[in-house]
XYZ file of C-alpha atoms in Angstrom:
365
model
C -20.097 -6.524 -24.281
C -17.610 -6.867 -21.436
C -18.191 -8.386 -18.017
C -18.585 -4.969 -16.400
C -21.039 -3.761 -19.034
C -23.115 -6.916 -18.503
C -23.533 -5.742 -14.900
C -24.483 -2.243 -15.980
C -21.088 -0.807 -15.068
C -18.611 1.212 -17.109
C -14.866 0.490 -16.884
C -13.160 3.544 -15.418
C -10.197 5.561 -16.643
C -7.892 5.509 -13.645
C -5.416 8.398 -13.569
C -5.319 8.327 -9.778
C -2.814 5.507 -9.225
C -2.964 1.884 -8.200
C -5.861 2.502 -5.861
C -7.872 -0.097 -3.959
C -11.062 1.889 -4.636
C -10.490 1.429 -8.386
C -9.538 -2.237 -8.239
C -5.762 -2.012 -7.726
C -3.753 -3.055 -10.786
C -4.692 -4.172 -14.284
C -3.088 -7.599 -14.469
C -0.424 -8.756 -16.890
C -1.421 -11.674 -19.144
C 1.092 -13.958 -17.402
C -0.484 -13.187 -14.020
C -3.976 -13.884 -15.370
C -2.736 -17.167 -16.878
C -1.153 -18.268 -13.592
C -4.369 -17.535 -11.706
C -6.459 -19.404 -14.300
C -4.218 -22.480 -14.086
C -4.328 -22.385 -10.280
C -8.114 -22.277 -10.395
C -8.239 -25.559 -12.328
C -6.282 -27.630 -9.793
C -6.260 -28.496 -6.103
C -3.173 -28.043 -3.919
C -2.234 -28.539 -0.264
C -2.502 -24.934 0.934
C 0.020 -25.282 3.773
C 2.603 -26.500 1.252
C 1.749 -23.693 -1.160
C 2.110 -21.067 1.559
C 5.566 -22.353 2.509
C 6.766 -22.444 -1.106
C 5.319 -18.962 -1.580
C 7.493 -17.864 1.323
C 10.590 -18.948 -0.610
C 9.546 -16.912 -3.681
C 8.792 -13.870 -1.517
C 12.149 -14.227 0.224
C 13.970 -14.283 -3.107
C 12.117 -11.177 -4.328
C 12.597 -9.158 -1.135
C 15.891 -10.363 0.284
C 14.151 -11.318 3.533
C 14.486 -14.703 5.238
C 10.894 -15.782 4.566
C 7.489 -14.466 3.534
C 3.762 -14.979 3.995
C 1.061 -14.111 1.421
C -1.945 -12.131 2.648
C -5.135 -10.683 1.197
C -3.638 -7.189 1.311
C -1.339 -4.844 3.206
C -4.077 -4.055 5.748
C -4.485 -7.717 6.698
C -0.694 -7.969 6.672
C -0.524 -5.410 9.489
C -3.145 -7.292 11.522
C -1.367 -10.614 10.968
C 2.060 -9.172 11.808
C 0.775 -7.699 15.073
C -0.970 -10.968 15.971
C 2.212 -12.914 15.246
C 4.219 -10.743 17.636
C 1.620 -11.070 20.392
C 0.648 -14.745 20.124
C 3.590 -16.333 18.317
C 2.844 -19.933 17.371
C 1.056 -20.830 20.627
C -2.295 -22.371 19.533
C -4.128 -21.291 22.666
C -2.984 -17.674 22.431
C -3.721 -17.621 18.691
C -7.294 -18.789 19.280
C -7.881 -16.212 22.030
C -6.962 -13.206 19.870
C -7.855 -10.395 19.571
C -7.744 -10.782 23.356
C -3.990 -10.662 24.073
C -4.387 -11.988 27.617
C -1.309 -11.249 29.680
C 0.957 -10.818 26.661
C 2.521 -7.426 25.795
C 0.148 -5.825 23.278
C 0.953 -2.115 22.994
C 2.072 -1.004 19.532
C 3.916 2.318 19.462
C 2.965 4.481 16.480
C 4.191 7.987 15.652
C 1.195 10.324 15.831
C 1.836 11.549 12.288
C 1.632 7.922 11.130
C -1.826 7.274 12.589
C -3.409 7.474 9.138
C -6.509 6.228 7.362
C -5.763 4.454 4.063
C -9.400 3.474 3.471
C -9.635 2.283 7.088
C -7.689 3.411 10.160
C -4.352 1.728 10.703
C -5.293 1.672 14.408
C -8.132 -0.704 13.561
C -5.806 -3.119 11.766
C -3.603 -3.209 14.867
C -6.665 -3.866 17.055
C -7.752 -6.790 14.847
C -4.421 -8.415 15.617
C -4.901 -7.961 19.353
C -2.791 -4.828 19.680
C -3.484 -1.452 21.226
C -1.977 1.584 19.533
C -0.101 4.080 21.681
C 0.424 7.281 19.689
C 3.775 8.990 20.239
C 4.472 12.733 20.166
C 2.615 15.286 18.066
C 1.699 15.127 14.380
C 4.611 17.338 13.314
C 6.990 16.920 16.262
C 8.220 13.691 17.804
C 11.689 12.869 19.098
C 13.599 9.704 19.889
C 13.159 10.634 23.553
C 9.364 10.595 23.093
C 9.585 7.124 21.572
C 12.077 5.804 24.100
C 10.010 7.117 26.990
C 6.896 5.301 25.790
C 8.525 1.850 25.867
C 7.272 -0.295 28.746
C 6.971 -3.982 29.597
C 3.618 -3.866 27.733
C 5.229 -2.859 24.428
C 4.880 -5.582 21.771
C 6.031 -3.738 18.644
C 7.030 -0.470 17.027
C 5.105 0.325 13.827
C 6.412 2.624 11.070
C 4.172 3.636 8.140
C 6.014 4.541 4.918
C 3.399 6.382 2.883
C 2.526 9.668 1.211
C -0.275 9.864 3.789
C 2.107 10.174 6.748
C 3.751 13.302 8.159
C 7.558 13.204 7.971
C 8.307 16.760 9.114
C 9.831 16.791 12.592
C 9.474 13.035 12.892
C 11.629 10.107 13.935
C 13.434 8.283 11.148
C 13.033 4.577 10.570
C 16.724 4.113 11.412
C 16.145 5.750 14.790
C 13.062 3.610 15.411
C 14.978 0.433 14.601
C 17.769 1.522 16.953
C 15.220 1.984 19.766
C 13.758 -1.425 18.973
C 17.199 -3.036 19.153
C 18.000 -1.394 22.498
C 14.809 -2.748 24.034
C 14.573 -6.035 22.079
C 11.248 -4.967 20.558
C 10.404 -5.913 16.931
C 9.793 -3.221 14.323
C 7.052 -3.571 11.701
C 7.239 -1.430 8.544
C 4.140 -0.878 6.432
C 5.633 -0.191 2.989
C 2.409 -1.046 1.174
C 2.864 0.900 -2.065
C 6.669 1.115 -2.145
C 8.394 -0.063 -5.311
C 11.839 -1.098 -4.008
C 11.018 -4.473 -2.488
C 14.527 -5.163 -1.222
C 15.167 -1.792 0.416
C 12.800 -1.986 3.373
C 13.775 -5.451 4.652
C 17.421 -4.360 4.337
C 16.834 -1.517 6.818
C 16.839 -4.029 9.662
C 13.071 -4.013 10.186
C 11.858 -7.310 11.615
C 8.698 -7.517 9.486
C 7.809 -5.577 6.323
C 4.332 -5.434 4.803
C 3.669 -4.826 1.083
C 0.571 -4.638 -1.068
C 0.575 -7.111 -3.933
C -1.913 -5.085 -5.971
C -0.032 -1.798 -6.125
C 3.600 -1.439 -7.248
C 4.018 -5.209 -7.658
C 1.153 -5.335 -10.169
C -0.457 -8.487 -8.820
C -4.049 -9.270 -7.873
C -5.621 -7.762 -4.762
C -3.238 -9.310 -2.254
C -0.305 -8.566 -0.017
C 2.618 -10.099 1.787
C 4.600 -9.952 4.995
C 8.337 -10.644 4.806
C 11.058 -10.711 7.408
C 12.688 -12.927 10.024
C 11.953 -16.628 9.546
C 10.657 -17.301 13.075
C 8.288 -14.333 12.899
C 6.994 -15.337 9.454
C 6.291 -18.817 10.812
C 4.167 -17.075 13.460
C 2.431 -15.049 10.711
C 1.429 -18.246 8.906
C 0.176 -19.679 12.193
C -2.384 -16.864 12.473
C -4.408 -18.486 9.657
C -5.802 -20.774 12.366
C -6.972 -17.692 14.261
C -7.756 -14.074 13.396
C -6.406 -14.471 9.846
C -8.951 -17.178 9.002
C -11.456 -14.634 7.592
C -8.510 -13.031 5.765
C -7.384 -16.254 4.102
C -5.829 -15.928 0.665
C -6.890 -18.324 -2.098
C -4.670 -20.456 -4.310
C -5.489 -18.337 -7.364
C -4.424 -15.157 -5.612
C -1.231 -16.732 -4.247
C -0.200 -17.911 -7.723
C -1.035 -14.528 -9.241
C 1.037 -12.763 -6.589
C 4.002 -15.091 -7.118
C 3.894 -14.626 -10.890
C 3.794 -10.848 -10.441
C 6.817 -11.062 -8.120
C 8.747 -13.166 -10.636
C 8.090 -10.651 -13.406
C 8.472 -7.558 -11.241
C 10.619 -4.884 -12.892
C 10.714 -6.562 -16.326
C 8.690 -3.753 -17.961
C 10.403 -0.772 -16.323
C 10.741 2.149 -18.736
C 13.282 3.937 -16.570
C 11.825 7.449 -16.427
C 8.782 6.838 -14.205
C 6.465 8.431 -16.762
C 8.311 11.771 -16.800
C 8.389 12.161 -20.589
C 4.701 11.309 -21.024
C 3.596 13.574 -18.207
C 5.769 16.449 -19.427
C 4.012 16.330 -22.799
C 0.583 16.064 -21.178
C 1.313 18.946 -18.812
C 2.355 21.131 -21.733
C -0.977 20.416 -23.416
C -3.214 20.864 -20.374
C -1.297 23.920 -19.159
C -2.781 25.873 -22.068
C -6.325 25.515 -20.693
C -7.914 28.510 -18.977
C -7.236 28.610 -15.254
C -4.779 25.682 -15.290
C -1.093 25.779 -14.429
C 0.503 22.409 -15.185
C 3.806 21.080 -13.866
C 5.455 17.681 -13.418
C 6.360 16.525 -9.918
C 8.019 13.477 -8.484
C 6.046 11.300 -6.066
C 5.945 12.858 -2.596
C 7.058 9.617 -0.921
C 10.238 9.520 -3.020
C 9.292 6.774 -5.480
C 10.351 7.063 -9.135
C 6.906 8.169 -10.293
C 6.376 11.469 -12.105
C 2.881 12.942 -12.242
C 1.341 15.849 -14.135
C 0.036 18.282 -11.503
C -2.764 20.699 -12.409
C -3.149 23.754 -10.187
C -6.587 25.252 -10.766
C -7.548 28.923 -10.524
C -11.341 28.702 -9.980
C -12.035 32.220 -11.217
C -10.324 31.620 -14.565
C -11.362 27.954 -14.939
C -15.012 28.516 -14.018
C -14.945 25.739 -11.392
C -12.616 24.656 -8.623
C -10.448 21.529 -8.507
C -12.965 19.558 -6.459
C -15.738 20.331 -8.954
C -13.517 19.276 -11.857
C -12.737 15.962 -10.163
C -16.422 15.328 -9.417
C -17.575 16.151 -12.967
C -14.949 13.914 -14.544
C -15.864 11.042 -12.221
C -19.566 11.462 -13.011
C -19.041 11.233 -16.794
C -19.038 8.229 -19.099
C -16.619 6.613 -18.910
C -15.809 7.876 -15.417
C -12.385 9.521 -15.194
C -10.620 9.571 -11.826
C -7.781 11.990 -11.158
C -5.576 11.893 -8.079
C -7.523 14.313 -5.879
C -5.791 14.058 -2.478
C -5.021 17.804 -2.649
C -8.122 19.005 -4.472
C -9.073 21.077 -1.434
C -6.044 23.299 -2.081
C -6.619 23.429 -5.836
C -4.290 20.645 -7.000
C -5.132 17.607 -9.131
C -2.592 15.036 -10.301
C -2.436 12.531 -13.140
C -0.593 9.276 -12.447
C 0.998 7.718 -15.567
C 1.107 4.113 -14.339
C -2.499 2.925 -14.780
C -3.395 4.774 -17.997
C -2.887 3.600 -21.561
C -2.215 5.931 -24.472
C -5.924 5.757 -25.374
C -6.890 6.558 -21.767
C -4.544 9.520 -21.785
C -6.055 10.882 -24.990
C -9.604 10.497 -23.653
C -8.637 12.117 -20.358
C -7.122 15.126 -22.144
C -10.194 15.409 -24.373
C -12.559 15.348 -21.391
C -10.625 17.948 -19.395
C -10.369 20.167 -22.460
C -14.104 19.908 -23.135
C -14.896 20.622 -19.483
C -12.795 23.764 -19.313
C -13.640 24.992 -22.799
C -10.081 25.090 -24.042
């Protein structure tokens, strides 16, 4: 009996992606080993955090880096660093910014909820979000006109959750930041090209360690050395309840060292093409293969459900699969418009076979 079964739980089949709600990533043996070794020894945490910064810098191409408990805490810490810097008094007063600039400009189409509102993460760091433009229409002039002496940062969210139509590009946002000497933070939580986003000229970039990187539930901030020093300083303030343990730091660093070693090259396209061909024969299901909407090299099988022919709609299919044993979770962000996706990254060959069997049994194919 496994550790989950001992608690009365059933391990899930995760075809949704590297999702926080399903525990992030399944860890590589080398990551587990690094975490186990870290757990057996003491270390000076300040020294570990600085050495970790060197490893993060090498992996991302940035000047320095700071481990965090996740991308969400990374946003809060980055905002706090830009408001309080390394001043102990200001750090201890946060989230009250005092007389410091604290407005964080955010495109309205980027004001998303990724399990919690991004606005709340900014507020934890002492910032106040100012939304710019409309969800599907915002110009450089909108952004430029919102800059005042109270502006502390510009925040750009790179995610499938955000609206890109009619929006300002990151390059344009960075140009505005340069003109006004205002730092730009990029939340690239689930992105898989770790060197791309720091190379854009963003001052701070936030990643999740438990998604594309394949590490434990964790995250990191990378960027300019002086700003990363301020990020580390926040662990004596608002980041104290977000502190990252030695085991997690070592697991994250091992995942970074091994990142990209197991790339297959096709992003799951071949597997998902075969699966789509199989599931597309079920009544009421049209199956295709689509590339990730945020541009990453991930190919998913997409099932478009005709409720009349399938006997249930996409939302009902997702609920019934999740309620079974073992629970099966599809990517259901678009279930309300009849679309369900299958992400190849978290599922093994056995998971894939069980998933196909369950969907087939459900739809009577």
